[in-house]
Amino acid sequence: MKKILLLLICSLLLADQNSIYKVNLYQYAEIVSNAAHINILIDNKVPAKEIYFFVPARIDRKDYLQTFRDLLKDCQLRLIERKNYYYVTLPYKEPKKLYSFKFRYLNISDVKFLKNIFPNIMFQFFENSNTLYYQSTYSDHAKIKKICRDLDLPYLSSDIQLTIFVTDIDKLESSGIDFSKLGFDFTGLLEVSHLGIDFKTVNLLELKGVLDLLQKEKIIDIVQNPIIHLTDGKPTTFDVVKNIPVLVSNTSIDDNKVTTQNRIQYRDIGLKINLVPQIYNDSMIIDLNITSETVDDITDTPITNKLYYSNSFKLKKYQALFLTGLNVSQTHISKQRIPILADLPYISPLFKSTTKQVKRQVLSILIESYE
């Protein structure tokens, strides 16, 4: 009876070219076997009688096998060709194993993006050993291993030299130096100090010659001149500060009694520079953050001025950049008094005085690549 039904379906498919028939995988495999004169076996794990195809009658005998391949592929089934037969089976599921990768240079935190690339894989990061563990198929392991090897390279690094100096504007204006003869127009610093911060690529030899002259004339004061080693992507901080005492008062009220306690707290006041470099073979891009804080008056509770600046710039090898216009002018207020007499009524002004001194200064930083 089964053979008669199969022959009937085959004859209908071959006779009526305009029809579409619904057949299951088991039936269609028999049709293809007869039409293409091949043997087709089906894995007993494949639910052949529950998988249906809508098959057009317009199929040439020579195309039956290819059509069969395409339909199986759409069902995510495999057709394996053997010497004397074809075999229909379930897709191969690659087994998962536990793999690991130990990084030599790269930090574990830098590869946590792998979770986004392989969302179906569980990654475990062990920071103490700088090792990555994961369970995956071998094919995924090969991809992960290649990514990790490509990334696990020594960090690029480079050195820069900072020359940090403060210019006394009043001394510079009264110096009478003709900078046009020195090859570097340092008087432009005065204009920049009013206009704001300015980056300039400079002629290094000419500028250093002018700086040596100004330092001898005590017009500029070179605060620091360090060589700093930078590593790609790693923040580097350089501070030039003074730890000054500040009087801090705490007032408390207990049972209607007011109590005030004074204590000394130390604060870092000065210049703080933070650099984050992106280093390439012939250049680097530096994210620069500068905080400059100065003290205005010499008292127990001093008033401070804070300046903050942030920018990014590109520095090529054997190139120097001149950052200037950081106005750090200071107003010094000092108070003098004679104890007891300065507290007497009416005549107290005779025994105390306040002196105010304004010192105009501009902070400049010379940044040069250092080999």
PDB file of N, CA, C and O in Angstrom, residues 131-204:
ATOM      1  N   THR A 131      44.853  36.059  33.759  1.00  0.00           N
ATOM      2  CA  THR A 131      44.470  34.954  32.883  1.00  0.00           C
ATOM      3  C   THR A 131      42.970  34.994  32.615  1.00  0.00           C
ATOM      4  O   THR A 131      42.175  35.303  33.503  1.00  0.00           O
ATOM      5  N   LEU A 132      42.620  34.673  31.382  1.00  0.00           N
ATOM      6  CA  LEU A 132      41.230  34.629  30.955  1.00  0.00           C
ATOM      7  C   LEU A 132      40.814  33.168  30.768  1.00  0.00           C
ATOM      8  O   LEU A 132      41.497  32.402  30.094  1.00  0.00           O
ATOM      9  N   TYR A 133      39.685  32.776  31.386  1.00  0.00           N
ATOM     10  CA  TYR A 133      39.139  31.429  31.239  1.00  0.00           C
ATOM     11  C   TYR A 133      37.773  31.520  30.565  1.00  0.00           C
ATOM     12  O   TYR A 133      37.007  32.454  30.823  1.00  0.00           O
ATOM     13  N   TYR A 134      37.478  30.529  29.707  1.00  0.00           N
ATOM     14  CA  TYR A 134      36.179  30.523  29.034  1.00  0.00           C
ATOM     15  C   TYR A 134      35.894  29.107  28.526  1.00  0.00           C
ATOM     16  O   TYR A 134      36.796  28.312  28.268  1.00  0.00           O
ATOM     17  N   GLN A 135      34.617  28.795  28.380  1.00  0.00           N
ATOM     18  CA  GLN A 135      34.181  27.503  27.867  1.00  0.00           C
ATOM     19  C   GLN A 135      33.541  27.738  26.516  1.00  0.00           C
ATOM     20  O   GLN A 135      32.567  28.483  26.399  1.00  0.00           O
ATOM     21  N   SER A 136      34.092  27.103  25.489  1.00  0.00           N
ATOM     22  CA  SER A 136      33.598  27.358  24.139  1.00  0.00           C
ATOM     23  C   SER A 136      33.925  26.186  23.232  1.00  0.00           C
ATOM     24  O   SER A 136      34.638  25.248  23.617  1.00  0.00           O
ATOM     25  N   THR A 137      33.403  26.246  22.005  1.00  0.00           N
ATOM     26  CA  THR A 137      33.782  25.272  20.977  1.00  0.00           C
ATOM     27  C   THR A 137      35.185  25.595  20.493  1.00  0.00           C
ATOM     28  O   THR A 137      35.706  26.696  20.730  1.00  0.00           O
ATOM     29  N   TYR A 138      35.774  24.647  19.790  1.00  0.00           N
ATOM     30  CA  TYR A 138      37.143  24.868  19.317  1.00  0.00           C
ATOM     31  C   TYR A 138      37.194  26.006  18.293  1.00  0.00           C
ATOM     32  O   TYR A 138      38.146  26.798  18.279  1.00  0.00           O
ATOM     33  N   SER A 139      36.178  26.095  17.443  1.00  0.00           N
ATOM     34  CA  SER A 139      36.180  27.154  16.425  1.00  0.00           C
ATOM     35  C   SER A 139      36.103  28.536  17.075  1.00  0.00           C
ATOM     36  O   SER A 139      36.803  29.467  16.661  1.00  0.00           O
ATOM     37  N   ASP A 140      35.265  28.694  18.121  1.00  0.00           N
ATOM     38  CA  ASP A 140      35.206  29.977  18.832  1.00  0.00           C
ATOM     39  C   ASP A 140      36.507  30.228  19.598  1.00  0.00           C
ATOM     40  O   ASP A 140      36.982  31.365  19.684  1.00  0.00           O
ATOM     41  N   HIS A 141      37.071  29.156  20.139  1.00  0.00           N
ATOM     42  CA  HIS A 141      38.348  29.288  20.853  1.00  0.00           C
ATOM     43  C   HIS A 141      39.435  29.824  19.922  1.00  0.00           C
ATOM     44  O   HIS A 141      40.244  30.676  20.324  1.00  0.00           O
ATOM     45  N   ALA A 142      39.456  29.327  18.694  1.00  0.00           N
ATOM     46  CA  ALA A 142      40.465  29.789  17.730  1.00  0.00           C
ATOM     47  C   ALA A 142      40.308  31.291  17.454  1.00  0.00           C
ATOM     48  O   ALA A 142      41.302  32.014  17.342  1.00  0.00           O
ATOM     49  N   LYS A 143      39.058  31.758  17.362  1.00  0.00           N
ATOM     50  CA  LYS A 143      38.818  33.186  17.121  1.00  0.00           C
ATOM     51  C   LYS A 143      39.250  34.027  18.333  1.00  0.00           C
ATOM     52  O   LYS A 143      39.894  35.073  18.179  1.00  0.00           O
ATOM     53  N   ILE A 144      38.871  33.576  19.525  1.00  0.00           N
ATOM     54  CA  ILE A 144      39.216  34.313  20.746  1.00  0.00           C
ATOM     55  C   ILE A 144      40.734  34.356  20.934  1.00  0.00           C
ATOM     56  O   ILE A 144      41.308  35.392  21.274  1.00  0.00           O
ATOM     57  N   LYS A 145      41.382  33.227  20.674  1.00  0.00           N
ATOM     58  CA  LYS A 145      42.836  33.145  20.831  1.00  0.00           C
ATOM     59  C   LYS A 145      43.536  34.106  19.877  1.00  0.00           C
ATOM     60  O   LYS A 145      44.512  34.767  20.251  1.00  0.00           O
ATOM     61  N   LYS A 146      43.040  34.211  18.651  1.00  0.00           N
ATOM     62  CA  LYS A 146      43.658  35.126  17.669  1.00  0.00           C
ATOM     63  C   LYS A 146      43.500  36.579  18.110  1.00  0.00           C
ATOM     64  O   LYS A 146      44.442  37.380  18.025  1.00  0.00           O
ATOM     65  N   ILE A 147      42.306  36.939  18.601  1.00  0.00           N
ATOM     66  CA  ILE A 147      42.081  38.308  19.073  1.00  0.00           C
ATOM     67  C   ILE A 147      43.024  38.629  20.231  1.00  0.00           C
ATOM     68  O   ILE A 147      43.659  39.691  20.271  1.00  0.00           O
ATOM     69  N   CYS A 148      43.131  37.706  21.170  1.00  0.00           N
ATOM     70  CA  CYS A 148      43.980  37.937  22.347  1.00  0.00           C
ATOM     71  C   CYS A 148      45.449  38.052  21.952  1.00  0.00           C
ATOM     72  O   CYS A 148      46.175  38.906  22.474  1.00  0.00           O
ATOM     73  N   ARG A 149      45.903  37.210  21.040  1.00  0.00           N
ATOM     74  CA  ARG A 149      47.301  37.277  20.603  1.00  0.00           C
ATOM     75  C   ARG A 149      47.602  38.569  19.855  1.00  0.00           C
ATOM     76  O   ARG A 149      48.679  39.148  20.008  1.00  0.00           O
ATOM     77  N   ASP A 150      46.641  39.001  19.043  1.00  0.00           N
ATOM     78  CA  ASP A 150      46.844  40.251  18.289  1.00  0.00           C
ATOM     79  C   ASP A 150      46.924  41.458  19.217  1.00  0.00           C
ATOM     80  O   ASP A 150      47.614  42.435  18.921  1.00  0.00           O
ATOM     81  N   LEU A 151      46.200  41.378  20.342  1.00  0.00           N
ATOM     82  CA  LEU A 151      46.166  42.509  21.270  1.00  0.00           C
ATOM     83  C   LEU A 151      47.279  42.457  22.310  1.00  0.00           C
ATOM     84  O   LEU A 151      47.708  43.506  22.814  1.00  0.00           O
ATOM     85  N   ASP A 152      47.735  41.261  22.641  1.00  0.00           N
ATOM     86  CA  ASP A 152      48.700  41.104  23.733  1.00  0.00           C
ATOM     87  C   ASP A 152      50.117  41.436  23.258  1.00  0.00           C
ATOM     88  O   ASP A 152      50.969  40.551  23.092  1.00  0.00           O
ATOM     89  N   LEU A 153      50.346  42.713  23.050  1.00  0.00           N
ATOM     90  CA  LEU A 153      51.641  43.214  22.582  1.00  0.00           C
ATOM     91  C   LEU A 153      52.209  44.164  23.624  1.00  0.00           C
ATOM     92  O   LEU A 153      51.461  44.759  24.413  1.00  0.00           O
ATOM     93  N   PRO A 154      53.509  44.339  23.650  1.00  0.00           N
ATOM     94  CA  PRO A 154      54.088  45.302  24.595  1.00  0.00           C
ATOM     95  C   PRO A 154      53.531  46.707  24.340  1.00  0.00           C
ATOM     96  O   PRO A 154      53.312  47.105  23.193  1.00  0.00           O
ATOM     97  N   TYR A 155      53.280  47.427  25.423  1.00  0.00           N
ATOM     98  CA  TYR A 155      52.776  48.796  25.281  1.00  0.00           C
ATOM     99  C   TYR A 155      53.839  49.672  24.619  1.00  0.00           C
ATOM    100  O   TYR A 155      55.034  49.576  24.921  1.00  0.00           O
ATOM    101  N   LEU A 156      53.372  50.509  23.695  1.00  0.00           N
ATOM    102  CA  LEU A 156      54.274  51.512  23.146  1.00  0.00           C
ATOM    103  C   LEU A 156      54.547  52.555  24.222  1.00  0.00           C
ATOM    104  O   LEU A 156      53.672  52.882  25.027  1.00  0.00           O
ATOM    105  N   SER A 157      55.748  53.065  24.237  1.00  0.00           N
ATOM    106  CA  SER A 157      56.094  54.076  25.232  1.00  0.00           C
ATOM    107  C   SER A 157      57.009  55.111  24.604  1.00  0.00           C
ATOM    108  O   SER A 157      57.631  54.870  23.563  1.00  0.00           O
ATOM    109  N   SER A 158      57.072  56.251  25.243  1.00  0.00           N
ATOM    110  CA  SER A 158      57.917  57.336  24.752  1.00  0.00           C
ATOM    111  C   SER A 158      58.195  58.285  25.908  1.00  0.00           C
ATOM    112  O   SER A 158      57.487  58.290  26.920  1.00  0.00           O
ATOM    113  N   ASP A 159      59.229  59.096  25.744  1.00  0.00           N
ATOM    114  CA  ASP A 159      59.599  60.078  26.756  1.00  0.00           C
ATOM    115  C   ASP A 159      59.344  61.488  26.244  1.00  0.00           C
ATOM    116  O   ASP A 159      59.510  61.764  25.056  1.00  0.00           O
ATOM    117  N   ILE A 160      58.907  62.341  27.141  1.00  0.00           N
ATOM    118  CA  ILE A 160      58.798  63.762  26.827  1.00  0.00           C
ATOM    119  C   ILE A 160      59.526  64.548  27.914  1.00  0.00           C
ATOM    120  O   ILE A 160      59.723  64.044  29.025  1.00  0.00           O
ATOM    121  N   GLN A 161      59.923  65.744  27.566  1.00  0.00           N
ATOM    122  CA  GLN A 161      60.547  66.623  28.556  1.00  0.00           C
ATOM    123  C   GLN A 161      59.663  67.850  28.742  1.00  0.00           C
ATOM    124  O   GLN A 161      59.238  68.487  27.778  1.00  0.00           O
ATOM    125  N   LEU A 162      59.368  68.138  29.993  1.00  0.00           N
ATOM    126  CA  LEU A 162      58.575  69.321  30.331  1.00  0.00           C
ATOM    127  C   LEU A 162      59.495  70.389  30.903  1.00  0.00           C
ATOM    128  O   LEU A 162      60.322  70.108  31.768  1.00  0.00           O
ATOM    129  N   THR A 163      59.348  71.601  30.400  1.00  0.00           N
ATOM    130  CA  THR A 163      60.016  72.747  31.001  1.00  0.00           C
ATOM    131  C   THR A 163      58.917  73.679  31.498  1.00  0.00           C
ATOM    132  O   THR A 163      58.196  74.278  30.704  1.00  0.00           O
ATOM    133  N   ILE A 164      58.766  73.736  32.808  1.00  0.00           N
ATOM    134  CA  ILE A 164      57.700  74.532  33.420  1.00  0.00           C
ATOM    135  C   ILE A 164      58.332  75.783  34.020  1.00  0.00           C
ATOM    136  O   ILE A 164      59.239  75.693  34.856  1.00  0.00           O
ATOM    137  N   PHE A 165      57.885  76.949  33.577  1.00  0.00           N
ATOM    138  CA  PHE A 165      58.474  78.181  34.106  1.00  0.00           C
ATOM    139  C   PHE A 165      57.414  79.269  34.258  1.00  0.00           C
ATOM    140  O   PHE A 165      56.366  79.247  33.599  1.00  0.00           O
ATOM    141  N   VAL A 166      57.719  80.191  35.153  1.00  0.00           N
ATOM    142  CA  VAL A 166      56.824  81.322  35.439  1.00  0.00           C
ATOM    143  C   VAL A 166      57.535  82.599  35.017  1.00  0.00           C
ATOM    144  O   VAL A 166      58.708  82.811  35.347  1.00  0.00           O
ATOM    145  N   THR A 167      56.820  83.448  34.301  1.00  0.00           N
ATOM    146  CA  THR A 167      57.386  84.714  33.823  1.00  0.00           C
ATOM    147  C   THR A 167      56.826  85.876  34.635  1.00  0.00           C
ATOM    148  O   THR A 167      55.608  85.985  34.821  1.00  0.00           O
ATOM    149  N   ASP A 168      57.721  86.717  35.116  1.00  0.00           N
ATOM    150  CA  ASP A 168      57.323  87.936  35.821  1.00  0.00           C
ATOM    151  C   ASP A 168      57.072  89.010  34.763  1.00  0.00           C
ATOM    152  O   ASP A 168      57.997  89.525  34.130  1.00  0.00           O
ATOM    153  N   ILE A 169      55.814  89.348  34.569  1.00  0.00           N
ATOM    154  CA  ILE A 169      55.439  90.277  33.497  1.00  0.00           C
ATOM    155  C   ILE A 169      56.029  91.667  33.730  1.00  0.00           C
ATOM    156  O   ILE A 169      56.502  92.329  32.801  1.00  0.00           O
ATOM    157  N   ASP A 170      56.021  92.129  34.963  1.00  0.00           N
ATOM    158  CA  ASP A 170      56.544  93.478  35.255  1.00  0.00           C
ATOM    159  C   ASP A 170      58.030  93.564  34.913  1.00  0.00           C
ATOM    160  O   ASP A 170      58.490  94.552  34.313  1.00  0.00           O
ATOM    161  N   LYS A 171      58.798  92.547  35.276  1.00  0.00           N
ATOM    162  CA  LYS A 171      60.230  92.552  34.964  1.00  0.00           C
ATOM    163  C   LYS A 171      60.460  92.439  33.456  1.00  0.00           C
ATOM    164  O   LYS A 171      61.387  93.050  32.912  1.00  0.00           O
ATOM    165  N   LEU A 172      59.595  91.665  32.789  1.00  0.00           N
ATOM    166  CA  LEU A 172      59.741  91.506  31.347  1.00  0.00           C
ATOM    167  C   LEU A 172      59.489  92.824  30.625  1.00  0.00           C
ATOM    168  O   LEU A 172      60.210  93.189  29.694  1.00  0.00           O
ATOM    169  N   GLU A 173      58.467  93.569  31.078  1.00  0.00           N
ATOM    170  CA  GLU A 173      58.142  94.841  30.431  1.00  0.00           C
ATOM    171  C   GLU A 173      59.239  95.886  30.644  1.00  0.00           C
ATOM    172  O   GLU A 173      59.501  96.717  29.770  1.00  0.00           O
ATOM    173  N   SER A 174      59.874  95.821  31.791  1.00  0.00           N
ATOM    174  CA  SER A 174      60.882  96.844  32.103  1.00  0.00           C
ATOM    175  C   SER A 174      62.301  96.432  31.700  1.00  0.00           C
ATOM    176  O   SER A 174      63.251  97.195  31.893  1.00  0.00           O
ATOM    177  N   SER A 175      62.454  95.234  31.132  1.00  0.00           N
ATOM    178  CA  SER A 175      63.794  94.736  30.813  1.00  0.00           C
ATOM    179  C   SER A 175      64.430  95.477  29.637  1.00  0.00           C
ATOM    180  O   SER A 175      65.650  95.640  29.572  1.00  0.00           O
ATOM    181  N   GLY A 176      63.598  95.902  28.698  1.00  0.00           N
ATOM    182  CA  GLY A 176      64.133  96.594  27.527  1.00  0.00           C
ATOM    183  C   GLY A 176      64.846  95.684  26.550  1.00  0.00           C
ATOM    184  O   GLY A 176      65.573  96.146  25.661  1.00  0.00           O
ATOM    185  N   ILE A 177      64.654  94.372  26.639  1.00  0.00           N
ATOM    186  CA  ILE A 177      65.315  93.419  25.742  1.00  0.00           C
ATOM    187  C   ILE A 177      64.670  93.475  24.359  1.00  0.00           C
ATOM    188  O   ILE A 177      63.443  93.449  24.230  1.00  0.00           O
ATOM    189  N   ASP A 178      65.488  93.556  23.319  1.00  0.00           N
ATOM    190  CA  ASP A 178      65.012  93.561  21.939  1.00  0.00           C
ATOM    191  C   ASP A 178      64.955  92.112  21.451  1.00  0.00           C
ATOM    192  O   ASP A 178      65.959  91.548  21.014  1.00  0.00           O
ATOM    193  N   PHE A 179      63.789  91.516  21.518  1.00  0.00           N
ATOM    194  CA  PHE A 179      63.661  90.098  21.174  1.00  0.00           C
ATOM    195  C   PHE A 179      63.780  89.837  19.681  1.00  0.00           C
ATOM    196  O   PHE A 179      64.030  88.713  19.262  1.00  0.00           O
ATOM    197  N   SER A 180      63.580  90.870  18.866  1.00  0.00           N
ATOM    198  CA  SER A 180      63.695  90.682  17.419  1.00  0.00           C
ATOM    199  C   SER A 180      65.102  90.250  17.026  1.00  0.00           C
ATOM    200  O   SER A 180      65.309  89.571  16.021  1.00  0.00           O
ATOM    201  N   LYS A 181      66.087  90.613  17.830  1.00  0.00           N
ATOM    202  CA  LYS A 181      67.476  90.241  17.540  1.00  0.00           C
ATOM    203  C   LYS A 181      67.813  88.836  18.060  1.00  0.00           C
ATOM    204  O   LYS A 181      68.863  88.288  17.730  1.00  0.00           O
ATOM    205  N   LEU A 182      66.930  88.280  18.884  1.00  0.00           N
ATOM    206  CA  LEU A 182      67.196  86.965  19.470  1.00  0.00           C
ATOM    207  C   LEU A 182      66.566  85.815  18.674  1.00  0.00           C
ATOM    208  O   LEU A 182      66.799  84.646  18.976  1.00  0.00           O
ATOM    209  N   GLY A 183      65.787  86.151  17.663  1.00  0.00           N
ATOM    210  CA  GLY A 183      65.211  85.112  16.803  1.00  0.00           C
ATOM    211  C   GLY A 183      63.899  84.530  17.284  1.00  0.00           C
ATOM    212  O   GLY A 183      63.269  83.760  16.575  1.00  0.00           O
ATOM    213  N   PHE A 184      63.479  84.893  18.497  1.00  0.00           N
ATOM    214  CA  PHE A 184      62.210  84.372  19.008  1.00  0.00           C
ATOM    215  C   PHE A 184      61.473  85.510  19.702  1.00  0.00           C
ATOM    216  O   PHE A 184      61.993  86.120  20.633  1.00  0.00           O
ATOM    217  N   ASP A 185      60.269  85.805  19.229  1.00  0.00           N
ATOM    218  CA  ASP A 185      59.507  86.942  19.759  1.00  0.00           C
ATOM    219  C   ASP A 185      58.831  86.544  21.063  1.00  0.00           C
ATOM    220  O   ASP A 185      57.659  86.172  21.101  1.00  0.00           O
ATOM    221  N   PHE A 186      59.566  86.644  22.149  1.00  0.00           N
ATOM    222  CA  PHE A 186      59.025  86.257  23.447  1.00  0.00           C
ATOM    223  C   PHE A 186      58.021  87.276  23.973  1.00  0.00           C
ATOM    224  O   PHE A 186      57.226  86.972  24.857  1.00  0.00           O
ATOM    225  N   THR A 187      58.053  88.488  23.411  1.00  0.00           N
ATOM    226  CA  THR A 187      57.088  89.507  23.857  1.00  0.00           C
ATOM    227  C   THR A 187      55.659  89.114  23.510  1.00  0.00           C
ATOM    228  O   THR A 187      54.711  89.651  24.075  1.00  0.00           O
ATOM    229  N   GLY A 188      55.512  88.179  22.561  1.00  0.00           N
ATOM    230  CA  GLY A 188      54.170  87.688  22.240  1.00  0.00           C
ATOM    231  C   GLY A 188      53.501  87.061  23.439  1.00  0.00           C
ATOM    232  O   GLY A 188      52.281  86.930  23.484  1.00  0.00           O
ATOM    233  N   LEU A 189      54.292  86.652  24.412  1.00  0.00           N
ATOM    234  CA  LEU A 189      53.748  86.089  25.645  1.00  0.00           C
ATOM    235  C   LEU A 189      52.825  87.077  26.345  1.00  0.00           C
ATOM    236  O   LEU A 189      51.812  86.703  26.935  1.00  0.00           O
ATOM    237  N   LEU A 190      53.155  88.380  26.279  1.00  0.00           N
ATOM    238  CA  LEU A 190      52.328  89.402  26.923  1.00  0.00           C
ATOM    239  C   LEU A 190      50.940  89.462  26.299  1.00  0.00           C
ATOM    240  O   LEU A 190      49.929  89.554  26.991  1.00  0.00           O
ATOM    241  N   GLU A 191      50.902  89.388  24.983  1.00  0.00           N
ATOM    242  CA  GLU A 191      49.607  89.435  24.300  1.00  0.00           C
ATOM    243  C   GLU A 191      48.789  88.188  24.606  1.00  0.00           C
ATOM    244  O   GLU A 191      47.598  88.275  24.875  1.00  0.00           O
ATOM    245  N   VAL A 192      49.455  87.029  24.584  1.00  0.00           N
ATOM    246  CA  VAL A 192      48.750  85.770  24.840  1.00  0.00           C
ATOM    247  C   VAL A 192      48.188  85.729  26.252  1.00  0.00           C
ATOM    248  O   VAL A 192      47.107  85.207  26.495  1.00  0.00           O
ATOM    249  N   SER A 193      48.922  86.352  27.186  1.00  0.00           N
ATOM    250  CA  SER A 193      48.461  86.319  28.571  1.00  0.00           C
ATOM    251  C   SER A 193      47.126  87.035  28.741  1.00  0.00           C
ATOM    252  O   SER A 193      46.403  86.778  29.680  1.00  0.00           O
ATOM    253  N   HIS A 194      46.815  87.921  27.779  1.00  0.00           N
ATOM    254  CA  HIS A 194      45.513  88.599  27.841  1.00  0.00           C
ATOM    255  C   HIS A 194      44.471  87.880  26.980  1.00  0.00           C
ATOM    256  O   HIS A 194      43.288  87.937  27.268  1.00  0.00           O
ATOM    257  N   LEU A 195      44.932  87.191  25.943  1.00  0.00           N
ATOM    258  CA  LEU A 195      43.991  86.564  25.020  1.00  0.00           C
ATOM    259  C   LEU A 195      43.583  85.159  25.445  1.00  0.00           C
ATOM    260  O   LEU A 195      42.562  84.657  25.031  1.00  0.00           O
ATOM    261  N   GLY A 196      44.396  84.512  26.229  1.00  0.00           N
ATOM    262  CA  GLY A 196      44.080  83.153  26.644  1.00  0.00           C
ATOM    263  C   GLY A 196      45.198  82.198  26.312  1.00  0.00           C
ATOM    264  O   GLY A 196      46.329  82.597  26.032  1.00  0.00           O
ATOM    265  N   ILE A 197      44.883  80.927  26.299  1.00  0.00           N
ATOM    266  CA  ILE A 197      45.899  79.894  26.138  1.00  0.00           C
ATOM    267  C   ILE A 197      46.163  79.642  24.661  1.00  0.00           C
ATOM    268  O   ILE A 197      45.261  79.638  23.844  1.00  0.00           O
ATOM    269  N   ASP A 198      47.433  79.424  24.330  1.00  0.00           N
ATOM    270  CA  ASP A 198      47.796  79.281  22.932  1.00  0.00           C
ATOM    271  C   ASP A 198      48.856  78.188  22.786  1.00  0.00           C
ATOM    272  O   ASP A 198      49.844  78.169  23.521  1.00  0.00           O
ATOM    273  N   PHE A 199      48.631  77.269  21.833  1.00  0.00           N
ATOM    274  CA  PHE A 199      49.638  76.274  21.496  1.00  0.00           C
ATOM    275  C   PHE A 199      50.424  76.750  20.285  1.00  0.00           C
ATOM    276  O   PHE A 199      49.842  77.228  19.315  1.00  0.00           O
ATOM    277  N   LYS A 200      51.733  76.622  20.348  1.00  0.00           N
ATOM    278  CA  LYS A 200      52.562  77.002  19.209  1.00  0.00           C
ATOM    279  C   LYS A 200      53.639  75.946  19.007  1.00  0.00           C
ATOM    280  O   LYS A 200      54.246  75.466  19.961  1.00  0.00           O
ATOM    281  N   THR A 201      53.861  75.605  17.741  1.00  0.00           N
ATOM    282  CA  THR A 201      55.017  74.784  17.414  1.00  0.00           C
ATOM    283  C   THR A 201      56.194  75.726  17.280  1.00  0.00           C
ATOM    284  O   THR A 201      56.124  76.702  16.551  1.00  0.00           O
ATOM    285  N   VAL A 202      57.279  75.449  17.975  1.00  0.00           N
ATOM    286  CA  VAL A 202      58.340  76.445  18.107  1.00  0.00           C
ATOM    287  C   VAL A 202      59.656  75.934  17.548  1.00  0.00           C
ATOM    288  O   VAL A 202      59.874  74.742  17.373  1.00  0.00           O
ATOM    289  N   ASN A 203      60.532  76.909  17.256  1.00  0.00           N
ATOM    290  CA  ASN A 203      61.926  76.604  16.956  1.00  0.00           C
ATOM    291  C   ASN A 203      62.629  76.408  18.287  1.00  0.00           C
ATOM    292  O   ASN A 203      62.859  77.354  19.036  1.00  0.00           O
ATOM    293  N   LEU A 204      62.951  75.150  18.590  1.00  0.00           N
ATOM    294  CA  LEU A 204      63.386  74.793  19.929  1.00  0.00           C
ATOM    295  C   LEU A 204      64.706  75.461  20.314  1.00  0.00           C
ATOM    296  O   LEU A 204      64.853  75.967  21.432  1.00  0.00           O
TER     297      LEU A 204
END
